[in-house]
PDB file of C-alpha atoms in Angstrom:
ATOM      1  CA  UNK A  19     101.803 167.507  32.392  1.00  0.00           C
ATOM      2  CA  UNK A  20     105.170 166.299  31.422  1.00  0.00           C
ATOM      3  CA  UNK A  21     107.708 168.571  29.803  1.00  0.00           C
ATOM      4  CA  UNK A  22     107.501 167.121  26.335  1.00  0.00           C
ATOM      5  CA  UNK A  23     104.596 165.597  24.352  1.00  0.00           C
ATOM      6  CA  UNK A  24     104.296 164.308  20.862  1.00  0.00           C
ATOM      7  CA  UNK A  25     102.820 166.688  18.277  1.00  0.00           C
ATOM      8  CA  UNK A  26     101.509 163.986  15.989  1.00  0.00           C
ATOM      9  CA  UNK A  27     102.433 160.934  13.941  1.00  0.00           C
ATOM     10  CA  UNK A  28     103.086 161.870  10.329  1.00  0.00           C
ATOM     11  CA  UNK A  29     100.679 160.218   7.802  1.00  0.00           C
ATOM     12  CA  UNK A  30     101.869 156.833   6.614  1.00  0.00           C
ATOM     13  CA  UNK A  31     103.566 156.597   3.243  1.00  0.00           C
ATOM     14  CA  UNK A  32     101.334 155.816   0.334  1.00  0.00           C
ATOM     15  CA  UNK A  33     103.567 153.171  -1.242  1.00  0.00           C
ATOM     16  CA  UNK A  34     105.549 150.334   0.270  1.00  0.00           C
ATOM     17  CA  UNK A  35     108.662 151.466  -1.572  1.00  0.00           C
ATOM     18  CA  UNK A  36     108.495 154.906   0.030  1.00  0.00           C
ATOM     19  CA  UNK A  37     108.074 154.213   3.726  1.00  0.00           C
ATOM     20  CA  UNK A  38     109.039 157.415   5.477  1.00  0.00           C
ATOM     21  CA  UNK A  39     106.933 157.915   8.574  1.00  0.00           C
ATOM     22  CA  UNK A  40     109.091 159.888  10.938  1.00  0.00           C
ATOM     23  CA  UNK A  41     109.226 159.543  14.646  1.00  0.00           C
ATOM     24  CA  UNK A  42     106.727 161.667  16.593  1.00  0.00           C
ATOM     25  CA  UNK A  43     107.820 165.284  16.787  1.00  0.00           C
ATOM     26  CA  UNK A  44     108.218 166.914  20.207  1.00  0.00           C
ATOM     27  CA  UNK A  45     107.330 170.305  21.617  1.00  0.00           C
ATOM     28  CA  UNK A  46     109.841 172.554  23.443  1.00  0.00           C
ATOM     29  CA  UNK A  47     110.073 171.749  27.188  1.00  0.00           C
ATOM     30  CA  UNK A  48     108.014 173.858  29.593  1.00  0.00           C
ATOM     31  CA  UNK A  49     109.794 175.541  32.474  1.00  0.00           C
ATOM     32  CA  UNK A  50     109.761 173.925  35.873  1.00  0.00           C
ATOM     33  CA  UNK A  51     108.813 170.443  34.648  1.00  0.00           C
ATOM     34  CA  UNK A  52     110.931 167.347  34.760  1.00  0.00           C
ATOM     35  CA  UNK A  53     111.321 165.133  31.733  1.00  0.00           C
ATOM     36  CA  UNK A  54     111.789 161.355  31.515  1.00  0.00           C
ATOM     37  CA  UNK A  55     109.498 158.360  31.074  1.00  0.00           C
ATOM     38  CA  UNK A  56     111.402 155.140  31.657  1.00  0.00           C
ATOM     39  CA  UNK A  57     110.864 152.994  34.705  1.00  0.00           C
ATOM     40  CA  UNK A  58     112.998 153.745  37.803  1.00  0.00           C
ATOM     41  CA  UNK A  59     116.325 151.955  37.850  1.00  0.00           C
ATOM     42  CA  UNK A  60     115.984 148.573  39.473  1.00  0.00           C
ATOM     43  CA  UNK A  61     117.332 148.339  43.047  1.00  0.00           C
ATOM     44  CA  UNK A  62     119.184 145.077  43.149  1.00  0.00           C
ATOM     45  CA  UNK A  63     118.116 141.630  42.113  1.00  0.00           C
ATOM     46  CA  UNK A  64     114.744 141.788  43.962  1.00  0.00           C
ATOM     47  CA  UNK A  65     113.436 144.618  41.784  1.00  0.00           C
ATOM     48  CA  UNK A  66     114.988 143.193  38.609  1.00  0.00           C
ATOM     49  CA  UNK A  67     113.589 139.696  38.909  1.00  0.00           C
ATOM     50  CA  UNK A  68     109.813 139.265  38.697  1.00  0.00           C
ATOM     51  CA  UNK A  69     108.340 137.594  41.753  1.00  0.00           C
ATOM     52  CA  UNK A  70     105.834 134.793  42.318  1.00  0.00           C
ATOM     53  CA  UNK A  71     102.669 135.155  40.267  1.00  0.00           C
ATOM     54  CA  UNK A  72     104.346 137.296  37.626  1.00  0.00           C
ATOM     55  CA  UNK A  73     103.913 136.780  33.901  1.00  0.00           C
ATOM     56  CA  UNK A  74     107.537 135.629  33.619  1.00  0.00           C
ATOM     57  CA  UNK A  75     106.946 132.844  36.120  1.00  0.00           C
ATOM     58  CA  UNK A  76     103.621 131.905  34.534  1.00  0.00           C
ATOM     59  CA  UNK A  77     105.136 131.883  31.053  1.00  0.00           C
ATOM     60  CA  UNK A  78     107.866 129.433  32.074  1.00  0.00           C
ATOM     61  CA  UNK A  79     105.175 127.209  33.630  1.00  0.00           C
ATOM     62  CA  UNK A  80     103.352 127.244  30.281  1.00  0.00           C
ATOM     63  CA  UNK A  81     106.434 125.761  28.583  1.00  0.00           C
ATOM     64  CA  UNK A  82     107.382 129.025  26.855  1.00  0.00           C
ATOM     65  CA  UNK A  83     104.705 129.233  24.123  1.00  0.00           C
ATOM     66  CA  UNK A  84     105.484 131.248  20.954  1.00  0.00           C
ATOM     67  CA  UNK A  85     104.151 134.746  20.267  1.00  0.00           C
ATOM     68  CA  UNK A  86     103.994 137.228  17.393  1.00  0.00           C
ATOM     69  CA  UNK A  87     104.463 141.001  17.925  1.00  0.00           C
ATOM     70  CA  UNK A  88     102.302 143.644  16.221  1.00  0.00           C
ATOM     71  CA  UNK A  89     103.146 147.329  16.623  1.00  0.00           C
ATOM     72  CA  UNK A  90     100.522 149.834  15.458  1.00  0.00           C
ATOM     73  CA  UNK A  91      98.352 147.238  13.808  1.00  0.00           C
ATOM     74  CA  UNK A  92      95.885 144.553  14.826  1.00  0.00           C
ATOM     75  CA  UNK A  93      94.987 141.121  13.589  1.00  0.00           C
ATOM     76  CA  UNK A  94      91.487 142.132  12.464  1.00  0.00           C
ATOM     77  CA  UNK A  95      92.875 145.062  10.442  1.00  0.00           C
ATOM     78  CA  UNK A  96      95.016 142.895   8.224  1.00  0.00           C
ATOM     79  CA  UNK A  97      93.872 141.904   4.696  1.00  0.00           C
ATOM     80  CA  UNK A  98      92.417 138.398   4.381  1.00  0.00           C
ATOM     81  CA  UNK A  99      94.621 137.470   1.434  1.00  0.00           C
ATOM     82  CA  UNK A 100      93.248 135.940  -1.716  1.00  0.00           C
ATOM     83  CA  UNK A 101      89.462 135.525  -1.895  1.00  0.00           C
ATOM     84  CA  UNK A 102      86.815 135.708  -4.560  1.00  0.00           C
ATOM     85  CA  UNK A 103      84.717 138.917  -4.398  1.00  0.00           C
ATOM     86  CA  UNK A 104      84.070 140.039  -7.976  1.00  0.00           C
ATOM     87  CA  UNK A 105      81.858 138.419 -10.568  1.00  0.00           C
ATOM     88  CA  UNK A 106      81.620 138.897 -14.305  1.00  0.00           C
ATOM     89  CA  UNK A 107      78.376 138.014 -16.104  1.00  0.00           C
ATOM     90  CA  UNK A 108      78.812 136.830 -19.700  1.00  0.00           C
ATOM     91  CA  UNK A 109      75.775 136.636 -21.933  1.00  0.00           C
ATOM     92  CA  UNK A 110      75.888 134.665 -25.210  1.00  0.00           C
ATOM     93  CA  UNK A 111      73.299 134.246 -27.949  1.00  0.00           C
ATOM     94  CA  UNK A 112      73.633 131.370 -30.467  1.00  0.00           C
ATOM     95  CA  UNK A 113      71.532 129.969 -33.303  1.00  0.00           C
ATOM     96  CA  UNK A 114      71.295 126.295 -33.994  1.00  0.00           C
ATOM     97  CA  UNK A 115      68.922 124.612 -36.473  1.00  0.00           C
ATOM     98  CA  UNK A 116      66.893 127.771 -36.788  1.00  0.00           C
ATOM     99  CA  UNK A 117      66.530 128.188 -33.058  1.00  0.00           C
ATOM    100  CA  UNK A 118      67.953 131.001 -30.988  1.00  0.00           C
ATOM    101  CA  UNK A 119      69.483 130.097 -27.639  1.00  0.00           C
ATOM    102  CA  UNK A 120      70.552 132.488 -24.904  1.00  0.00           C
ATOM    103  CA  UNK A 121      73.112 131.495 -22.349  1.00  0.00           C
ATOM    104  CA  UNK A 122      74.419 133.240 -19.281  1.00  0.00           C
ATOM    105  CA  UNK A 123      77.713 132.326 -17.664  1.00  0.00           C
ATOM    106  CA  UNK A 124      78.994 133.809 -14.384  1.00  0.00           C
ATOM    107  CA  UNK A 125      82.758 133.867 -14.055  1.00  0.00           C
ATOM    108  CA  UNK A 126      84.415 134.409 -10.679  1.00  0.00           C
ATOM    109  CA  UNK A 127      87.535 136.550 -10.274  1.00  0.00           C
ATOM    110  CA  UNK A 128      90.060 136.464  -7.432  1.00  0.00           C
ATOM    111  CA  UNK A 129      91.363 139.837  -6.310  1.00  0.00           C
ATOM    112  CA  UNK A 130      94.641 140.143  -4.376  1.00  0.00           C
ATOM    113  CA  UNK A 131      93.511 142.186  -1.342  1.00  0.00           C
ATOM    114  CA  UNK A 132      97.039 142.090   0.024  1.00  0.00           C
ATOM    115  CA  UNK A 133      97.724 145.099  -2.091  1.00  0.00           C
ATOM    116  CA  UNK A 134      95.267 147.006   0.096  1.00  0.00           C
ATOM    117  CA  UNK A 135      97.433 146.607   3.183  1.00  0.00           C
ATOM    118  CA  UNK A 136      98.878 149.877   4.403  1.00  0.00           C
ATOM    119  CA  UNK A 137     102.700 150.031   4.268  1.00  0.00           C
ATOM    120  CA  UNK A 138     104.650 149.613   7.482  1.00  0.00           C
ATOM    121  CA  UNK A 139     106.442 152.875   8.352  1.00  0.00           C
ATOM    122  CA  UNK A 140     110.085 153.015   9.271  1.00  0.00           C
ATOM    123  CA  UNK A 141     109.167 154.209  12.752  1.00  0.00           C
ATOM    124  CA  UNK A 142     106.782 151.324  13.328  1.00  0.00           C
ATOM    125  CA  UNK A 143     109.299 148.840  12.009  1.00  0.00           C
ATOM    126  CA  UNK A 144     112.077 150.169  14.322  1.00  0.00           C
ATOM    127  CA  UNK A 145     109.700 149.944  17.293  1.00  0.00           C
ATOM    128  CA  UNK A 146     108.582 146.414  16.428  1.00  0.00           C
ATOM    129  CA  UNK A 147     112.179 145.314  16.011  1.00  0.00           C
ATOM    130  CA  UNK A 148     113.091 146.797  19.411  1.00  0.00           C
ATOM    131  CA  UNK A 149     110.130 145.022  21.064  1.00  0.00           C
ATOM    132  CA  UNK A 150     111.003 141.684  19.477  1.00  0.00           C
ATOM    133  CA  UNK A 151     114.662 142.003  20.477  1.00  0.00           C
ATOM    134  CA  UNK A 152     113.793 142.809  24.097  1.00  0.00           C
ATOM    135  CA  UNK A 153     111.267 139.997  24.352  1.00  0.00           C
ATOM    136  CA  UNK A 154     113.877 137.578  23.046  1.00  0.00           C
ATOM    137  CA  UNK A 155     116.369 138.943  25.528  1.00  0.00           C
ATOM    138  CA  UNK A 156     113.906 138.008  28.264  1.00  0.00           C
ATOM    139  CA  UNK A 157     113.875 134.404  26.854  1.00  0.00           C
ATOM    140  CA  UNK A 158     110.378 134.627  25.274  1.00  0.00           C
ATOM    141  CA  UNK A 159     109.796 132.777  22.033  1.00  0.00           C
ATOM    142  CA  UNK A 160     109.087 135.315  19.266  1.00  0.00           C
ATOM    143  CA  UNK A 161     108.101 134.379  15.718  1.00  0.00           C
ATOM    144  CA  UNK A 162     107.940 136.484  12.525  1.00  0.00           C
ATOM    145  CA  UNK A 163     104.280 136.915  11.543  1.00  0.00           C
ATOM    146  CA  UNK A 164     105.119 137.861   7.963  1.00  0.00           C
ATOM    147  CA  UNK A 165     106.970 134.598   7.398  1.00  0.00           C
ATOM    148  CA  UNK A 166     104.097 132.594   8.901  1.00  0.00           C
ATOM    149  CA  UNK A 167     101.592 134.435   6.655  1.00  0.00           C
ATOM    150  CA  UNK A 168     103.601 133.702   3.530  1.00  0.00           C
ATOM    151  CA  UNK A 169     103.985 130.079   4.486  1.00  0.00           C
ATOM    152  CA  UNK A 170     100.273 129.665   4.946  1.00  0.00           C
ATOM    153  CA  UNK A 171      99.461 131.504   1.700  1.00  0.00           C
ATOM    154  CA  UNK A 172     101.810 129.166  -0.204  1.00  0.00           C
ATOM    155  CA  UNK A 173      99.616 126.253   0.799  1.00  0.00           C
ATOM    156  CA  UNK A 174      96.766 127.715  -1.318  1.00  0.00           C
ATOM    157  CA  UNK A 175      94.038 126.715   1.108  1.00  0.00           C
ATOM    158  CA  UNK A 176      92.385 130.152   1.168  1.00  0.00           C
ATOM    159  CA  UNK A 177      90.245 131.421   3.990  1.00  0.00           C
ATOM    160  CA  UNK A 178      91.569 133.675   6.736  1.00  0.00           C
ATOM    161  CA  UNK A 179      95.287 133.121   5.983  1.00  0.00           C
ATOM    162  CA  UNK A 180      96.575 135.480   8.644  1.00  0.00           C
ATOM    163  CA  UNK A 181      94.656 133.941  11.486  1.00  0.00           C
ATOM    164  CA  UNK A 182      95.349 130.354  10.323  1.00  0.00           C
ATOM    165  CA  UNK A 183      99.063 131.007  10.119  1.00  0.00           C
ATOM    166  CA  UNK A 184      99.170 132.371  13.648  1.00  0.00           C
ATOM    167  CA  UNK A 185      96.947 129.685  15.152  1.00  0.00           C
ATOM    168  CA  UNK A 186      99.094 126.958  13.646  1.00  0.00           C
ATOM    169  CA  UNK A 187     102.427 128.268  14.951  1.00  0.00           C
ATOM    170  CA  UNK A 188     101.944 130.580  17.948  1.00  0.00           C
ATOM    171  CA  UNK A 189      99.776 130.948  21.022  1.00  0.00           C
ATOM    172  CA  UNK A 190      99.969 134.676  21.696  1.00  0.00           C
ATOM    173  CA  UNK A 191      99.808 137.977  19.804  1.00  0.00           C
ATOM    174  CA  UNK A 192     101.413 140.928  21.590  1.00  0.00           C
ATOM    175  CA  UNK A 193      99.695 144.036  20.198  1.00  0.00           C
ATOM    176  CA  UNK A 194     101.330 147.363  21.085  1.00  0.00           C
ATOM    177  CA  UNK A 195      99.910 150.762  20.144  1.00  0.00           C
ATOM    178  CA  UNK A 196     101.004 154.352  20.676  1.00  0.00           C
ATOM    179  CA  UNK A 197      97.939 156.276  21.927  1.00  0.00           C
ATOM    180  CA  UNK A 198      97.259 159.866  23.051  1.00  0.00           C
ATOM    181  CA  UNK A 199      94.775 161.040  25.673  1.00  0.00           C
ATOM    182  CA  UNK A 200      94.468 164.633  26.812  1.00  0.00           C
ATOM    183  CA  UNK A 201      97.680 165.524  25.098  1.00  0.00           C
ATOM    184  CA  UNK A 202      99.728 162.782  26.852  1.00  0.00           C
ATOM    185  CA  UNK A 203     101.134 159.761  25.037  1.00  0.00           C
ATOM    186  CA  UNK A 204     101.189 156.163  26.221  1.00  0.00           C
ATOM    187  CA  UNK A 205     102.379 152.810  24.921  1.00  0.00           C
ATOM    188  CA  UNK A 206      99.693 150.215  25.482  1.00  0.00           C
ATOM    189  CA  UNK A 207     100.547 146.567  25.089  1.00  0.00           C
ATOM    190  CA  UNK A 208      97.955 143.747  25.223  1.00  0.00           C
ATOM    191  CA  UNK A 209      98.882 140.049  25.160  1.00  0.00           C
ATOM    192  CA  UNK A 210      96.089 137.970  23.612  1.00  0.00           C
ATOM    193  CA  UNK A 211      95.674 134.224  23.585  1.00  0.00           C
ATOM    194  CA  UNK A 212      95.010 133.083  19.954  1.00  0.00           C
ATOM    195  CA  UNK A 213      93.301 129.850  21.091  1.00  0.00           C
ATOM    196  CA  UNK A 214      90.443 131.493  23.030  1.00  0.00           C
ATOM    197  CA  UNK A 215      90.843 135.271  22.800  1.00  0.00           C
ATOM    198  CA  UNK A 216      91.799 135.612  26.452  1.00  0.00           C
ATOM    199  CA  UNK A 217      93.435 138.911  27.476  1.00  0.00           C
ATOM    200  CA  UNK A 218      96.387 137.370  29.296  1.00  0.00           C
ATOM    201  CA  UNK A 219      98.213 140.626  30.160  1.00  0.00           C
ATOM    202  CA  UNK A 220      97.831 144.366  29.624  1.00  0.00           C
ATOM    203  CA  UNK A 221     100.560 146.898  30.325  1.00  0.00           C
ATOM    204  CA  UNK A 222     100.850 150.724  29.860  1.00  0.00           C
ATOM    205  CA  UNK A 223     103.804 153.045  29.727  1.00  0.00           C
ATOM    206  CA  UNK A 224     103.673 156.928  29.584  1.00  0.00           C
ATOM    207  CA  UNK A 225     106.157 158.267  26.999  1.00  0.00           C
ATOM    208  CA  UNK A 226     107.375 161.702  26.137  1.00  0.00           C
ATOM    209  CA  UNK A 227     110.104 161.426  23.511  1.00  0.00           C
ATOM    210  CA  UNK A 228     110.733 158.798  20.839  1.00  0.00           C
ATOM    211  CA  UNK A 229     112.858 160.932  18.538  1.00  0.00           C
ATOM    212  CA  UNK A 230     115.761 158.519  18.083  1.00  0.00           C
ATOM    213  CA  UNK A 231     116.638 154.844  18.083  1.00  0.00           C
ATOM    214  CA  UNK A 232     118.030 154.915  21.686  1.00  0.00           C
ATOM    215  CA  UNK A 233     114.731 156.335  22.988  1.00  0.00           C
ATOM    216  CA  UNK A 234     112.760 153.672  21.137  1.00  0.00           C
ATOM    217  CA  UNK A 235     114.895 150.931  22.648  1.00  0.00           C
ATOM    218  CA  UNK A 236     114.473 152.387  26.186  1.00  0.00           C
ATOM    219  CA  UNK A 237     110.712 152.561  25.792  1.00  0.00           C
ATOM    220  CA  UNK A 238     110.574 148.948  24.460  1.00  0.00           C
ATOM    221  CA  UNK A 239     112.728 147.773  27.370  1.00  0.00           C
ATOM    222  CA  UNK A 240     110.535 149.479  29.936  1.00  0.00           C
ATOM    223  CA  UNK A 241     107.309 148.164  28.394  1.00  0.00           C
ATOM    224  CA  UNK A 242     108.622 144.588  28.246  1.00  0.00           C
ATOM    225  CA  UNK A 243     109.820 144.888  31.852  1.00  0.00           C
ATOM    226  CA  UNK A 244     106.338 145.791  32.894  1.00  0.00           C
ATOM    227  CA  UNK A 245     104.958 142.740  30.998  1.00  0.00           C
ATOM    228  CA  UNK A 246     107.423 140.415  32.807  1.00  0.00           C
ATOM    229  CA  UNK A 247     106.267 141.786  36.140  1.00  0.00           C
ATOM    230  CA  UNK A 248     102.530 141.709  35.298  1.00  0.00           C
ATOM    231  CA  UNK A 249     100.520 139.709  37.800  1.00  0.00           C
ATOM    232  CA  UNK A 250      98.689 136.902  35.984  1.00  0.00           C
ATOM    233  CA  UNK A 251      95.411 135.978  37.657  1.00  0.00           C
TER     234      UNK A 251
END
């Protein structure tokens, strides 16, 4: 077991205006164990540059399609936006020419389910920013999913706004999660093709300490490096 592991992620803030999820806390180091989680330093240009059959080479061959990055959230977990779910039944009784008439009218209400979305923590936002910056540094086209969502919602067409906005502007979603198994933490990133759901790439990175911004940037750099070297079948 590595020298340091994460104790737990603090519960997400209850309101968007009070986003204060802290970075995972760490335990004291155990004796005789060596810490560190980043990839070994590259040995010259051969190690630094992905080879034939790598994701980087494949991506260039695909004419650099756009992608959107999600950290600690998935497409299917996002709210669908505006949609009608509630109904109000109005009953009315009237009298005309000595006759009593009953009428029922069903009125539909639209409920803004966007308010049900959990707030994005400061930790998650820092990590997503670091991932986006590193992907752009590697010359990948990265779009802002929030802007795309708002643009689609402004059209007023309804339906699955989040999916429609991504499908219309990007080809990939890069979903990254921080997971724990047997007390050891890993970053897991999966690149998904929006057109057909294909799992284009999947990368994993063991981590031990994400207690500051520099550590987050190192982890993001290592994970993206593994993506660029991933062998695309």
